[in-house]
Short mmCIF file of N, CA and C in Angstrom, two decimals:
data_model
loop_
_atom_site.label_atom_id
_atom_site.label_comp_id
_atom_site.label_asym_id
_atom_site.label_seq_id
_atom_site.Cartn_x
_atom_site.Cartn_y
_atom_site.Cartn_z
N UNK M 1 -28.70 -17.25 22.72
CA UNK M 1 -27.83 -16.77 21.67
C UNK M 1 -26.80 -17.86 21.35
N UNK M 2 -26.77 -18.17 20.41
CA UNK M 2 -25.76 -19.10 20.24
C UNK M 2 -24.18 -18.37 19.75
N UNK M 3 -23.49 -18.61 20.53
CA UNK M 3 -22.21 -18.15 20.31
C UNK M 3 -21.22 -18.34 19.14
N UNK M 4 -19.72 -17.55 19.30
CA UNK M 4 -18.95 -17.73 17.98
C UNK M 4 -18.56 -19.19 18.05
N UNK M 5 -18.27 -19.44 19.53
CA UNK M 5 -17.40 -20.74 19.14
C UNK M 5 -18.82 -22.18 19.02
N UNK M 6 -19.55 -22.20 19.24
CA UNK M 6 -20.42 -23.07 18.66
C UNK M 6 -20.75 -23.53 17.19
N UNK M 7 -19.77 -22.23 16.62
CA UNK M 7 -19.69 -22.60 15.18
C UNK M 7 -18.61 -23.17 14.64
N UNK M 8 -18.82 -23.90 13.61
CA UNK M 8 -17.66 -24.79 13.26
C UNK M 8 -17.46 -23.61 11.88
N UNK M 9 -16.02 -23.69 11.77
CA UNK M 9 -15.09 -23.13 11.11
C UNK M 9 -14.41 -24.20 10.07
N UNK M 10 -15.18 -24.30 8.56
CA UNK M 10 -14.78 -25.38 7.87
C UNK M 10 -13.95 -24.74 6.33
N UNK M 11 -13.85 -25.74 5.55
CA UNK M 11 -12.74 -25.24 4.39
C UNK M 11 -13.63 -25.50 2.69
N UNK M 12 -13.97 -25.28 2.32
CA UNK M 12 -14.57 -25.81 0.90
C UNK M 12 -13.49 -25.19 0.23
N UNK M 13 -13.95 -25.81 -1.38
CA UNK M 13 -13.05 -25.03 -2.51
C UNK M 13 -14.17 -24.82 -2.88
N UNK M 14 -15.12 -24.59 -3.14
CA UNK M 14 -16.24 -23.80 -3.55
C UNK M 14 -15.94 -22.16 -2.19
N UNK M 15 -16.26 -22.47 -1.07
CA UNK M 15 -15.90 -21.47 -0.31
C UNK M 15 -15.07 -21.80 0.72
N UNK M 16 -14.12 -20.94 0.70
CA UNK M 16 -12.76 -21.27 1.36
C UNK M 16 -12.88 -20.90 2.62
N UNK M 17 -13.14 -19.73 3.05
CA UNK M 17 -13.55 -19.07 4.19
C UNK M 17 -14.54 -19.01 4.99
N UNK M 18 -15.29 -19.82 5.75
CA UNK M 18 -16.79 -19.35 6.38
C UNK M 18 -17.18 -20.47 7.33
N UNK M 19 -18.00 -20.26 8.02
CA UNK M 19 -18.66 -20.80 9.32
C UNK M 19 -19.60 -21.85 9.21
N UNK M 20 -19.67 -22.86 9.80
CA UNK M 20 -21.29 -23.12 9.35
C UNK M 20 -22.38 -23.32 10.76
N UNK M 21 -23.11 -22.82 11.15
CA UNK M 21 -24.61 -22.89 11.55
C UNK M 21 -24.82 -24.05 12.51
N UNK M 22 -25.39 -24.14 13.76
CA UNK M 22 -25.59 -25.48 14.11
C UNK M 22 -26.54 -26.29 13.32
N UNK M 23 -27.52 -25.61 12.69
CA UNK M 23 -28.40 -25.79 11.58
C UNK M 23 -28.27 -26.28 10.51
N UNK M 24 -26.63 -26.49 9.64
CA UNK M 24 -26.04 -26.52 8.71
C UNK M 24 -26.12 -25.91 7.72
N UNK M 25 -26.33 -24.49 8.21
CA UNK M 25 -26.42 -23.33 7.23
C UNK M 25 -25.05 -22.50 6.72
N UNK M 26 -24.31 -22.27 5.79
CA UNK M 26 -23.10 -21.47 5.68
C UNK M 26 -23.07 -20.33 6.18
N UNK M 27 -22.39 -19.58 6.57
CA UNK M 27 -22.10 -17.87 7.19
C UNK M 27 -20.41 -17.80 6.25
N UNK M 28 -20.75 -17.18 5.52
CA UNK M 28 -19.46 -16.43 4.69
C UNK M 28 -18.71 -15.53 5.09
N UNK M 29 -17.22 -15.06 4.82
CA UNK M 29 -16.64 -14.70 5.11
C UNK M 29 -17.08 -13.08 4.37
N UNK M 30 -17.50 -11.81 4.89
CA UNK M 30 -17.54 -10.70 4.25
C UNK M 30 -16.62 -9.91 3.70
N UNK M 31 -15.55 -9.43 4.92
CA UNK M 31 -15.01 -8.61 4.76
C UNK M 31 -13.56 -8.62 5.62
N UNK M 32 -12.49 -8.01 5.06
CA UNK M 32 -11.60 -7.64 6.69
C UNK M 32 -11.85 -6.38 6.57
N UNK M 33 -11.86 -5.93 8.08
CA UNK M 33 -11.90 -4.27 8.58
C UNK M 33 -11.41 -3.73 10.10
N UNK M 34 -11.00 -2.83 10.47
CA UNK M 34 -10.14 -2.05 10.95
C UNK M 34 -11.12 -1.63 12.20
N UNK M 35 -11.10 -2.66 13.22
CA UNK M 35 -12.47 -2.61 14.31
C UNK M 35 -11.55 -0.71 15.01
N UNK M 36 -13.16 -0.40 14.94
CA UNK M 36 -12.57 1.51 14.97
C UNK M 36 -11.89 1.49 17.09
N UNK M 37 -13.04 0.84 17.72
CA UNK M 37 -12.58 0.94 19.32
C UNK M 37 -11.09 0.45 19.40
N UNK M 38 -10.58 -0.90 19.05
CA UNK M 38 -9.32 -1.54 19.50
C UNK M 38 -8.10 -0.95 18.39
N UNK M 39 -8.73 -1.14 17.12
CA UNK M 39 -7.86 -0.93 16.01
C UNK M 39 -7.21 -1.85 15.25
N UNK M 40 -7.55 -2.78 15.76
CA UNK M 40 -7.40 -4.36 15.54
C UNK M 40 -8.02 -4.64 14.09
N UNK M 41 -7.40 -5.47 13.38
CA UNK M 41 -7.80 -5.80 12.51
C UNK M 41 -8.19 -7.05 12.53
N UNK M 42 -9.88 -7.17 11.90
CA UNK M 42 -10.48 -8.30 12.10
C UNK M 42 -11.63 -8.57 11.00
N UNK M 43 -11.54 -9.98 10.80
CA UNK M 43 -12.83 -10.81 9.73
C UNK M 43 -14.15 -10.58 10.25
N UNK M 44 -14.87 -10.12 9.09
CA UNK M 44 -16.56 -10.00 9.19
C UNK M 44 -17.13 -11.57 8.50
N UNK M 45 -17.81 -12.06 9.19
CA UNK M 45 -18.94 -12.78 8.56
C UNK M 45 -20.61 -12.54 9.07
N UNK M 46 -20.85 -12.89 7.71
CA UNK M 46 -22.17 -12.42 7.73
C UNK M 46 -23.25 -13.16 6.88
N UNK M 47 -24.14 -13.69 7.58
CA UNK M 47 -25.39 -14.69 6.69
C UNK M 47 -26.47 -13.63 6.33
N UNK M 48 -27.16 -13.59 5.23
CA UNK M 48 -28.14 -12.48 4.92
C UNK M 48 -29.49 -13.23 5.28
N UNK M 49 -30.06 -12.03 5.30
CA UNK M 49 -31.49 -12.28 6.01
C UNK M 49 -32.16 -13.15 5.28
N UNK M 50 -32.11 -14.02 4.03
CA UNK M 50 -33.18 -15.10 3.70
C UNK M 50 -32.40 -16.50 3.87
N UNK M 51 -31.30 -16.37 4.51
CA UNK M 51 -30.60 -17.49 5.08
C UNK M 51 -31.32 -18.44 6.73
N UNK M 52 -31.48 -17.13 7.18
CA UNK M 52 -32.59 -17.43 8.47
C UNK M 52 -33.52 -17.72 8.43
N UNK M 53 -34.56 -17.53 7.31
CA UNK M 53 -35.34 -17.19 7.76
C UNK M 53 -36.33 -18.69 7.59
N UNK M 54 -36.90 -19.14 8.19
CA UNK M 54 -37.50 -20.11 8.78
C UNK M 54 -36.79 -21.21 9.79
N UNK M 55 -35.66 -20.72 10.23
CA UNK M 55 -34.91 -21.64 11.36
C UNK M 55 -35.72 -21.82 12.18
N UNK M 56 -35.45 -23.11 13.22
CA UNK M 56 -35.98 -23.00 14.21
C UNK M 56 -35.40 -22.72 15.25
N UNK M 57 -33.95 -21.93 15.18
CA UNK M 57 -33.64 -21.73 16.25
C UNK M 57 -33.23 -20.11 15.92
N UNK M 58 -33.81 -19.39 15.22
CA UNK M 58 -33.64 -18.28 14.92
C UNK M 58 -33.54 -17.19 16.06
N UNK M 59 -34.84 -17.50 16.95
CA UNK M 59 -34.68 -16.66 18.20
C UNK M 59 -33.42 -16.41 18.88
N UNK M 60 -33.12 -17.77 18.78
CA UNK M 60 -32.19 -17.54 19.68
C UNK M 60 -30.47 -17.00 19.38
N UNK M 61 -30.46 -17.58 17.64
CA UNK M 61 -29.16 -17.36 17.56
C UNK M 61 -29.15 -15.39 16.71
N UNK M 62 -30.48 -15.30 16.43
CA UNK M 62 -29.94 -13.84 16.34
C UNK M 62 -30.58 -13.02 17.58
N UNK M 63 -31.24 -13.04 18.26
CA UNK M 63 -32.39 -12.30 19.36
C UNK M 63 -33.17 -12.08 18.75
N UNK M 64 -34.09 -10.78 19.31
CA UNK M 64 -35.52 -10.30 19.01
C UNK M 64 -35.04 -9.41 17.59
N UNK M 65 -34.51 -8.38 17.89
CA UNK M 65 -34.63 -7.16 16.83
C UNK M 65 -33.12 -7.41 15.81
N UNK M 66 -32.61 -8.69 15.28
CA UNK M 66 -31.57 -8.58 14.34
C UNK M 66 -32.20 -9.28 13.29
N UNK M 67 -32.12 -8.93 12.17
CA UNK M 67 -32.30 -9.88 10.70
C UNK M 67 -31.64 -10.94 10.16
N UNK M 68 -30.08 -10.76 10.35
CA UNK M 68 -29.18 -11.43 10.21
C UNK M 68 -28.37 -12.17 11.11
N UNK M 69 -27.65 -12.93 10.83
CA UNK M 69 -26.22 -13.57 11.75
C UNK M 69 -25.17 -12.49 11.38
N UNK M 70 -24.07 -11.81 11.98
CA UNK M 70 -23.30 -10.98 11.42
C UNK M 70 -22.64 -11.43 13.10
N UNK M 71 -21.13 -11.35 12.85
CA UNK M 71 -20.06 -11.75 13.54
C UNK M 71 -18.77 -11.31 13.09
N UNK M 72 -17.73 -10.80 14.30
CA UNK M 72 -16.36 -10.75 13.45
C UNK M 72 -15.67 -11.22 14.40
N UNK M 73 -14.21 -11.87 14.10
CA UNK M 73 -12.91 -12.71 15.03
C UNK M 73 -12.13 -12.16 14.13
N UNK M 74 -10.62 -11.73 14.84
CA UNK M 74 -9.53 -11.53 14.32
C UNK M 74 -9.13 -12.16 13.75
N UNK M 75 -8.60 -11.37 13.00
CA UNK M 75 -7.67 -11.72 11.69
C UNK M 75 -6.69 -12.27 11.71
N UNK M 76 -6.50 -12.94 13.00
CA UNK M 76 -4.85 -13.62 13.27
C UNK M 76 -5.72 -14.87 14.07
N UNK M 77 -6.52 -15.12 13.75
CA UNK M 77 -7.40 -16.21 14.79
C UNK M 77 -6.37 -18.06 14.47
N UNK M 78 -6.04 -18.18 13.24
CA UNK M 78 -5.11 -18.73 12.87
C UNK M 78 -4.10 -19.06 13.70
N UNK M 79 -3.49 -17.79 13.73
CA UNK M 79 -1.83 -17.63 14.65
C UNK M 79 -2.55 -18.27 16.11
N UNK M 80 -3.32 -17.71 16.64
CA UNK M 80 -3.40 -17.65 17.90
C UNK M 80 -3.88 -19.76 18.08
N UNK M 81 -4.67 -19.82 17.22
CA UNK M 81 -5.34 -21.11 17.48
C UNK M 81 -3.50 -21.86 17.27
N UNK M 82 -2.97 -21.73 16.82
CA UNK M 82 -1.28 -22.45 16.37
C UNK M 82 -0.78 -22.49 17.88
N UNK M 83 -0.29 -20.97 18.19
CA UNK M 83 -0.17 -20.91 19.52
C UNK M 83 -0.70 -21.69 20.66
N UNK M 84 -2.02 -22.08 20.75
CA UNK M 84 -2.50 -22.40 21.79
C UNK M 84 -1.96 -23.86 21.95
N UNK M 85 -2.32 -24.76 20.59
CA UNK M 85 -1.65 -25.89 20.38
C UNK M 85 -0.25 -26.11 20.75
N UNK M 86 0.35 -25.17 20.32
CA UNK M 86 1.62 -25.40 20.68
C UNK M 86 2.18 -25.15 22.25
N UNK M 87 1.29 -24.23 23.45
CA UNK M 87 1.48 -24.14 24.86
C UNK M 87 0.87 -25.20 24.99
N UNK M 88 -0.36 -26.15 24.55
CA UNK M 88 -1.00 -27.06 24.84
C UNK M 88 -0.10 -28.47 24.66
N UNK M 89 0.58 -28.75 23.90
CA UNK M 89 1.63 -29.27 23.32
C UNK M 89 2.39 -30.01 24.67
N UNK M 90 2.97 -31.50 24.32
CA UNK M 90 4.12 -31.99 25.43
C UNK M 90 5.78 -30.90 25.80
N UNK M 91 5.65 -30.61 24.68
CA UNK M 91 6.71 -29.44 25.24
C UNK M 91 6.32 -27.91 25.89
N UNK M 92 5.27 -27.23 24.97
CA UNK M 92 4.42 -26.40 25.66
C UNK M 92 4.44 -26.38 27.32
N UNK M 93 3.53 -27.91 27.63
CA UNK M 93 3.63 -27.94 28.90
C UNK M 93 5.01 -27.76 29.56
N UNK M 94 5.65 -28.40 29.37
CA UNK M 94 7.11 -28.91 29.69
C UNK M 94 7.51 -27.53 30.37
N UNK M 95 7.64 -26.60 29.12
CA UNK M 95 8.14 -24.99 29.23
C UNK M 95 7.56 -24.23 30.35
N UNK M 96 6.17 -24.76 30.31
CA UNK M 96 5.57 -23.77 31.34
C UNK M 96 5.42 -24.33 32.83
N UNK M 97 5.99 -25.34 32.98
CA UNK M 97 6.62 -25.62 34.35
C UNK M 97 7.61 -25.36 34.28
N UNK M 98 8.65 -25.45 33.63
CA UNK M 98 10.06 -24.89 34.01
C UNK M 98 10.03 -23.43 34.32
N UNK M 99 9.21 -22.94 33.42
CA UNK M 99 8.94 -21.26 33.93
C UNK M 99 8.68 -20.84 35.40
N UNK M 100 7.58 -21.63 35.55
CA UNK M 100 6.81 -21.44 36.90
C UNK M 100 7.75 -21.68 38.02
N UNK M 101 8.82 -22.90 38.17
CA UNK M 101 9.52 -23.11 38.68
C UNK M 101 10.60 -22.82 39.11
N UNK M 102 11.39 -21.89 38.06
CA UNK M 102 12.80 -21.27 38.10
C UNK M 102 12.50 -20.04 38.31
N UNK M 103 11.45 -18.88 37.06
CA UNK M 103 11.79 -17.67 37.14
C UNK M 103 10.56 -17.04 38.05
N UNK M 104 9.44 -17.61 37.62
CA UNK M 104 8.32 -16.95 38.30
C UNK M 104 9.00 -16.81 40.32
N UNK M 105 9.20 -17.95 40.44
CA UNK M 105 9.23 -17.58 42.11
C UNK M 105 10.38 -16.31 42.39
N UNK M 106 11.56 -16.11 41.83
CA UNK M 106 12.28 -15.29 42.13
C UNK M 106 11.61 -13.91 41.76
N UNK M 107 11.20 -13.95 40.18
CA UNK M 107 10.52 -12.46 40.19
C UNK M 107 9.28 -12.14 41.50
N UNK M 108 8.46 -13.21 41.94
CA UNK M 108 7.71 -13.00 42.90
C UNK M 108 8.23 -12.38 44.07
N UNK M 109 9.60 -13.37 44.76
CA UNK M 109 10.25 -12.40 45.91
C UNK M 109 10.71 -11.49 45.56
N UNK M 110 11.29 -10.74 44.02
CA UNK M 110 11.39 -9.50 44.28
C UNK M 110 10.83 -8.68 44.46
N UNK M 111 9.75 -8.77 43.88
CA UNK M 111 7.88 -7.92 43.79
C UNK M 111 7.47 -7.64 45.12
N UNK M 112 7.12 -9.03 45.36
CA UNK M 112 6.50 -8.80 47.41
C UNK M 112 7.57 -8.61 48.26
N UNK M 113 8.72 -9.37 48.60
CA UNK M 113 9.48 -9.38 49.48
C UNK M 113 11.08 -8.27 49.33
N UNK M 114 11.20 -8.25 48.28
CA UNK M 114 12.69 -7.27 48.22
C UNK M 114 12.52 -5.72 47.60
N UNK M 115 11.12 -5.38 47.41
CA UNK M 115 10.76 -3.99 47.32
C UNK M 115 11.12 -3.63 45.73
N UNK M 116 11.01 -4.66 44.81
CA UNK M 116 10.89 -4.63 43.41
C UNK M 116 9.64 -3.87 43.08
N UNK M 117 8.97 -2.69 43.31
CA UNK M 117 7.18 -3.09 43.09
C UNK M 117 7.27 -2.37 41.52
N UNK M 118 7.89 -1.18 41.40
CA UNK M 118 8.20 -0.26 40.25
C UNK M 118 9.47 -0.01 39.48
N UNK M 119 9.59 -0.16 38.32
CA UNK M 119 10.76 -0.23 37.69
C UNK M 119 10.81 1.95 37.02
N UNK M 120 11.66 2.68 37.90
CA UNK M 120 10.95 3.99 37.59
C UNK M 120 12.74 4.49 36.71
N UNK M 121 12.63 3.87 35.66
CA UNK M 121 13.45 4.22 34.70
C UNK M 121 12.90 4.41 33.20
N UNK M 122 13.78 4.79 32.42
CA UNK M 122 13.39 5.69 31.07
C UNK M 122 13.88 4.55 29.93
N UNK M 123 13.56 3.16 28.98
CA UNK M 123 13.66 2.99 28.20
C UNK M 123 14.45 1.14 28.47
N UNK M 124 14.25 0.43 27.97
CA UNK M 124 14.69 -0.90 28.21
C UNK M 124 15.69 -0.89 28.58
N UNK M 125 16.86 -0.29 27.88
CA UNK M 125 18.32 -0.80 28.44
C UNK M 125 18.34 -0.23 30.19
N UNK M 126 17.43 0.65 30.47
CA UNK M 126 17.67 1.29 31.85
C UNK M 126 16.97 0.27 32.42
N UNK M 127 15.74 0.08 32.52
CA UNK M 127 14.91 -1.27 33.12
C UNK M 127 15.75 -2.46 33.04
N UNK M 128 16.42 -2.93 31.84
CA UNK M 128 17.18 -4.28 31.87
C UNK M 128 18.51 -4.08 33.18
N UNK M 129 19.14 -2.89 33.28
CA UNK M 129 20.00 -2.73 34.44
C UNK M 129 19.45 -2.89 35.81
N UNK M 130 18.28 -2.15 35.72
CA UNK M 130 17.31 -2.86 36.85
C UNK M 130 17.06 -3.81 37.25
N UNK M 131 16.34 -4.80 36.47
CA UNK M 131 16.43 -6.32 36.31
C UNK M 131 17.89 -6.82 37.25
N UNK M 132 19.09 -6.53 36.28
CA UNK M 132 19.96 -7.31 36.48
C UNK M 132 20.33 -6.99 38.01
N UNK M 133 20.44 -5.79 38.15
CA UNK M 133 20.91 -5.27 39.78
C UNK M 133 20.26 -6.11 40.40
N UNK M 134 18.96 -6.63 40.68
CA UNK M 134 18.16 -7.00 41.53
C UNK M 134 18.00 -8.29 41.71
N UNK M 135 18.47 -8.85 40.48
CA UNK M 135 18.94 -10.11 40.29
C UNK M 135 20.21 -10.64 41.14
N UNK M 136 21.09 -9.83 41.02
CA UNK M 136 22.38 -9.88 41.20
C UNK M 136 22.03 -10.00 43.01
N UNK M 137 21.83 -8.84 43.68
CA UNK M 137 21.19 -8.89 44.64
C UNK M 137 20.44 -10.28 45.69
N UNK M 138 19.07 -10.81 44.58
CA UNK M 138 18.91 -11.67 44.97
C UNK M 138 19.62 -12.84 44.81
N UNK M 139 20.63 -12.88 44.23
CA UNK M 139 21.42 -13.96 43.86
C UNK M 139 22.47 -14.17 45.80
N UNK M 140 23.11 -13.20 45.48
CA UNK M 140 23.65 -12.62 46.77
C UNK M 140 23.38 -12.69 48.19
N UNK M 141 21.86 -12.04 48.22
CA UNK M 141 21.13 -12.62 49.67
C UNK M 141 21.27 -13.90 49.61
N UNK M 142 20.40 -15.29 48.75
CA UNK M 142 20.55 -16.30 48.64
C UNK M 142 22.14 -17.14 49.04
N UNK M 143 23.44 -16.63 48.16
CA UNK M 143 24.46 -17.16 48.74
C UNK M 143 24.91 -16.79 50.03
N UNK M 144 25.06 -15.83 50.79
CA UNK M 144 24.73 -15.33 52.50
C UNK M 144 23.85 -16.32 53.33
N UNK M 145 22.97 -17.23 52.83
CA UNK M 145 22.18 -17.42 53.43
C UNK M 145 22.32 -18.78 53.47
N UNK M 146 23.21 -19.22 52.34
CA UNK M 146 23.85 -20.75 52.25
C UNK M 146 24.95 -20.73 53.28
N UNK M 147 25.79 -19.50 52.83
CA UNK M 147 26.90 -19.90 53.68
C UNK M 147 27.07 -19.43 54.97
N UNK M 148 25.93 -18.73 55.38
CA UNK M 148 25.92 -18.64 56.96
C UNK M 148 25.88 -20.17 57.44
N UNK M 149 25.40 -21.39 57.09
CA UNK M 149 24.45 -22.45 57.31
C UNK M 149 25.76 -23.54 56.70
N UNK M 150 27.03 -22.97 56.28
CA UNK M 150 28.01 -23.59 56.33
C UNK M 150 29.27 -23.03 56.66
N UNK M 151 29.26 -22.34 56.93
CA UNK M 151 30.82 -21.98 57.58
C UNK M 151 30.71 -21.52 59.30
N UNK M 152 31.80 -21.95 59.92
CA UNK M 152 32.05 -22.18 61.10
C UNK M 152 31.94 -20.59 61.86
N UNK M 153 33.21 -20.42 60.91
CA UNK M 153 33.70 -19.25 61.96
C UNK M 153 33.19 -17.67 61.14
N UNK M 154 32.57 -18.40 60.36
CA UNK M 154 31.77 -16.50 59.91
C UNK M 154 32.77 -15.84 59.02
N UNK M 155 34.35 -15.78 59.01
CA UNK M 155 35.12 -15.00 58.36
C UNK M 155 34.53 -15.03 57.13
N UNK M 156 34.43 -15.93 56.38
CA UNK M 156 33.97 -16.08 54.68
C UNK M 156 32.84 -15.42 54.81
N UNK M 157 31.90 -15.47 55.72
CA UNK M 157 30.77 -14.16 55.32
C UNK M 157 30.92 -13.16 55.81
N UNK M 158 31.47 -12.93 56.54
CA UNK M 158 32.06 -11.16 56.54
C UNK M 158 32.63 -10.72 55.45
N UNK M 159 33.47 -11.89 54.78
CA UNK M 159 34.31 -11.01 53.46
C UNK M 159 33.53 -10.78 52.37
N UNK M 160 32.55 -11.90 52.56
CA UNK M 160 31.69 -11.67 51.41
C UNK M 160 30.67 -10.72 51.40
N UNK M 161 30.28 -10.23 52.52
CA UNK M 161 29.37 -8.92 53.33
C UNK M 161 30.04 -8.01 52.52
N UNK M 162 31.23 -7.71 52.59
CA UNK M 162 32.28 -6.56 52.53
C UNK M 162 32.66 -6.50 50.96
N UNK M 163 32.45 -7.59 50.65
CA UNK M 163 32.51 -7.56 48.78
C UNK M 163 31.88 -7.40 48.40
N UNK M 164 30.63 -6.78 49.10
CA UNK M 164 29.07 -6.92 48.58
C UNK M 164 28.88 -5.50 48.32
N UNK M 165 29.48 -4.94 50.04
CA UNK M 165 29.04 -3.61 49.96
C UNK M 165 29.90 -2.88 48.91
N UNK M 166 31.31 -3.29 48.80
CA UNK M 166 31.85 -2.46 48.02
C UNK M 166 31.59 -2.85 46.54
N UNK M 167 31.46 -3.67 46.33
CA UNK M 167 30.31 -3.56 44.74
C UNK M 167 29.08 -2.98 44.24
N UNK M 168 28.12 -2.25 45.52
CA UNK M 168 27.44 -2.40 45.28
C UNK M 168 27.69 -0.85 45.24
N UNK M 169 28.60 -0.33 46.45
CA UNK M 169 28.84 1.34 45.69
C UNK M 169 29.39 1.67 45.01
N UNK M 170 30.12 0.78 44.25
CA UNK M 170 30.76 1.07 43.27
C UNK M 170 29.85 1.59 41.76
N UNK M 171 28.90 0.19 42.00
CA UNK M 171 27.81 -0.04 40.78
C UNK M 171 26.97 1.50 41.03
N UNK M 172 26.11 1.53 42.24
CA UNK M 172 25.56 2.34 42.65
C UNK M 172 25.82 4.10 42.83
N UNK M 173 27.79 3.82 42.79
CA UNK M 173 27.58 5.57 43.15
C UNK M 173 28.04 6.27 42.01
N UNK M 174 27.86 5.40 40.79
CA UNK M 174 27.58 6.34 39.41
C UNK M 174 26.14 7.03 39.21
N UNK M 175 24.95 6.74 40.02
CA UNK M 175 24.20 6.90 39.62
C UNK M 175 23.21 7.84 41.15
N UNK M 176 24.36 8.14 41.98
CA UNK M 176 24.24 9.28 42.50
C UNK M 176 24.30 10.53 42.00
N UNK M 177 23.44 11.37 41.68
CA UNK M 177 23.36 12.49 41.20
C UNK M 177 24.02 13.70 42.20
N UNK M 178 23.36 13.92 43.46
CA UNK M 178 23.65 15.09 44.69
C UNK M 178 24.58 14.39 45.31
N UNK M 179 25.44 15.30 45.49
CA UNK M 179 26.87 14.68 46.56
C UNK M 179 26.24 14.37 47.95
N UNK M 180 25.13 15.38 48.33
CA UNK M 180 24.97 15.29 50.18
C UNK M 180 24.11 13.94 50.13
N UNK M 181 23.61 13.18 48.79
CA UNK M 181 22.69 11.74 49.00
C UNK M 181 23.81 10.97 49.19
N UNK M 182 23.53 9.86 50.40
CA UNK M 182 24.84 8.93 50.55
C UNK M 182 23.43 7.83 50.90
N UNK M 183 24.04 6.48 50.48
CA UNK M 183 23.07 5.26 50.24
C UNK M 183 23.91 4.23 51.35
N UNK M 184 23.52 3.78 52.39
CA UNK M 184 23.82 3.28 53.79
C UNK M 184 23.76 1.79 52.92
N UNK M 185 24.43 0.76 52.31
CA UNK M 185 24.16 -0.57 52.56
C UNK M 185 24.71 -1.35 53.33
#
């Protein structure tokens, strides 16, 4: 079977839209339509049956029981091909190491290691408080963990232990509902 992307995707002003064939046969652009499973909207092309017919590679690029070439790719195939160029891109790249590097690892320890697994709130601004708490959090463990590894006598991390906890019930015990729930940090 010869596939979509084996086809080259060219421009005429005779025909603006359409495919051509490893064969160097045209496949025209048919139709846009409203693919019923995804809902997606996407381009039909379609070569009619006396376009094939004496190829020699007919077998293969339609099978046994089809008449025609008939194919569809979204309707944003454009956008996306832009996109790719542009992650593909010297800055593209650029971005997606800085990503990998700064945010990915922290969201990772919150996921596996700090019991991030479910965000079980009602609507972005509640999830974004989430986010930030946990952030804040890991920000927190992290400085504890510097300054155990620099201070002598411990006082500065006790106070900062103690500024922790009382921020954190502060933040936290608005969003105690039952008086008899009490949250140990």
């Amino acid at each position: 079977m010869v596939n979509v992307s084996q086809l080259i995707v060219q421009s005429n002003v005779a025909i603006p839209d359409h495919y051509v064939c490893p064969q160097g046969k045209v496949i025209p652009f048919t139709k846009v339509f409203s693919d019923h499973r995804t809902g997606t909207k996407k381009k039909e092309y379609r070569a009619r049956k006396h376009v094939c017919l004496g190829c020699p590679i007919r077998e293969q690029c339609l099978g046994k029981s089809a008449q025609e070439k008939k194919f569809s790719v979204t309707y944003y195939r454009d956008e996306y091909e832009r996109n790719i160029a542009r992650v593909n891109g010297p800055q593209g790249r650029y971005m997606k190491g800085k990503r990998q590097s700064t945010v990915e690892p922290v969201f990772g320890t919150l996921t596996q290691f700090m019991g991030l697994r479910k965000i079980n709130t009602i609507g972005l601004a509640q999830a974004n408080k989430v986010m930030h708490l946990s952030a804040i959090t890991y920000n927190i463990k992290k400085y504890l963990k510097f300054e155990q590894g620099r201070s002598k006598s411990g006082a500065g991390v006790l106070a900062l232990a103690a500024l922790a906890k009382r921020t954190f019930r502060l933040l936290f015990g608005a969003y105690i509902k039952h008086p008899k729930l009490v949250y140990n940090f």
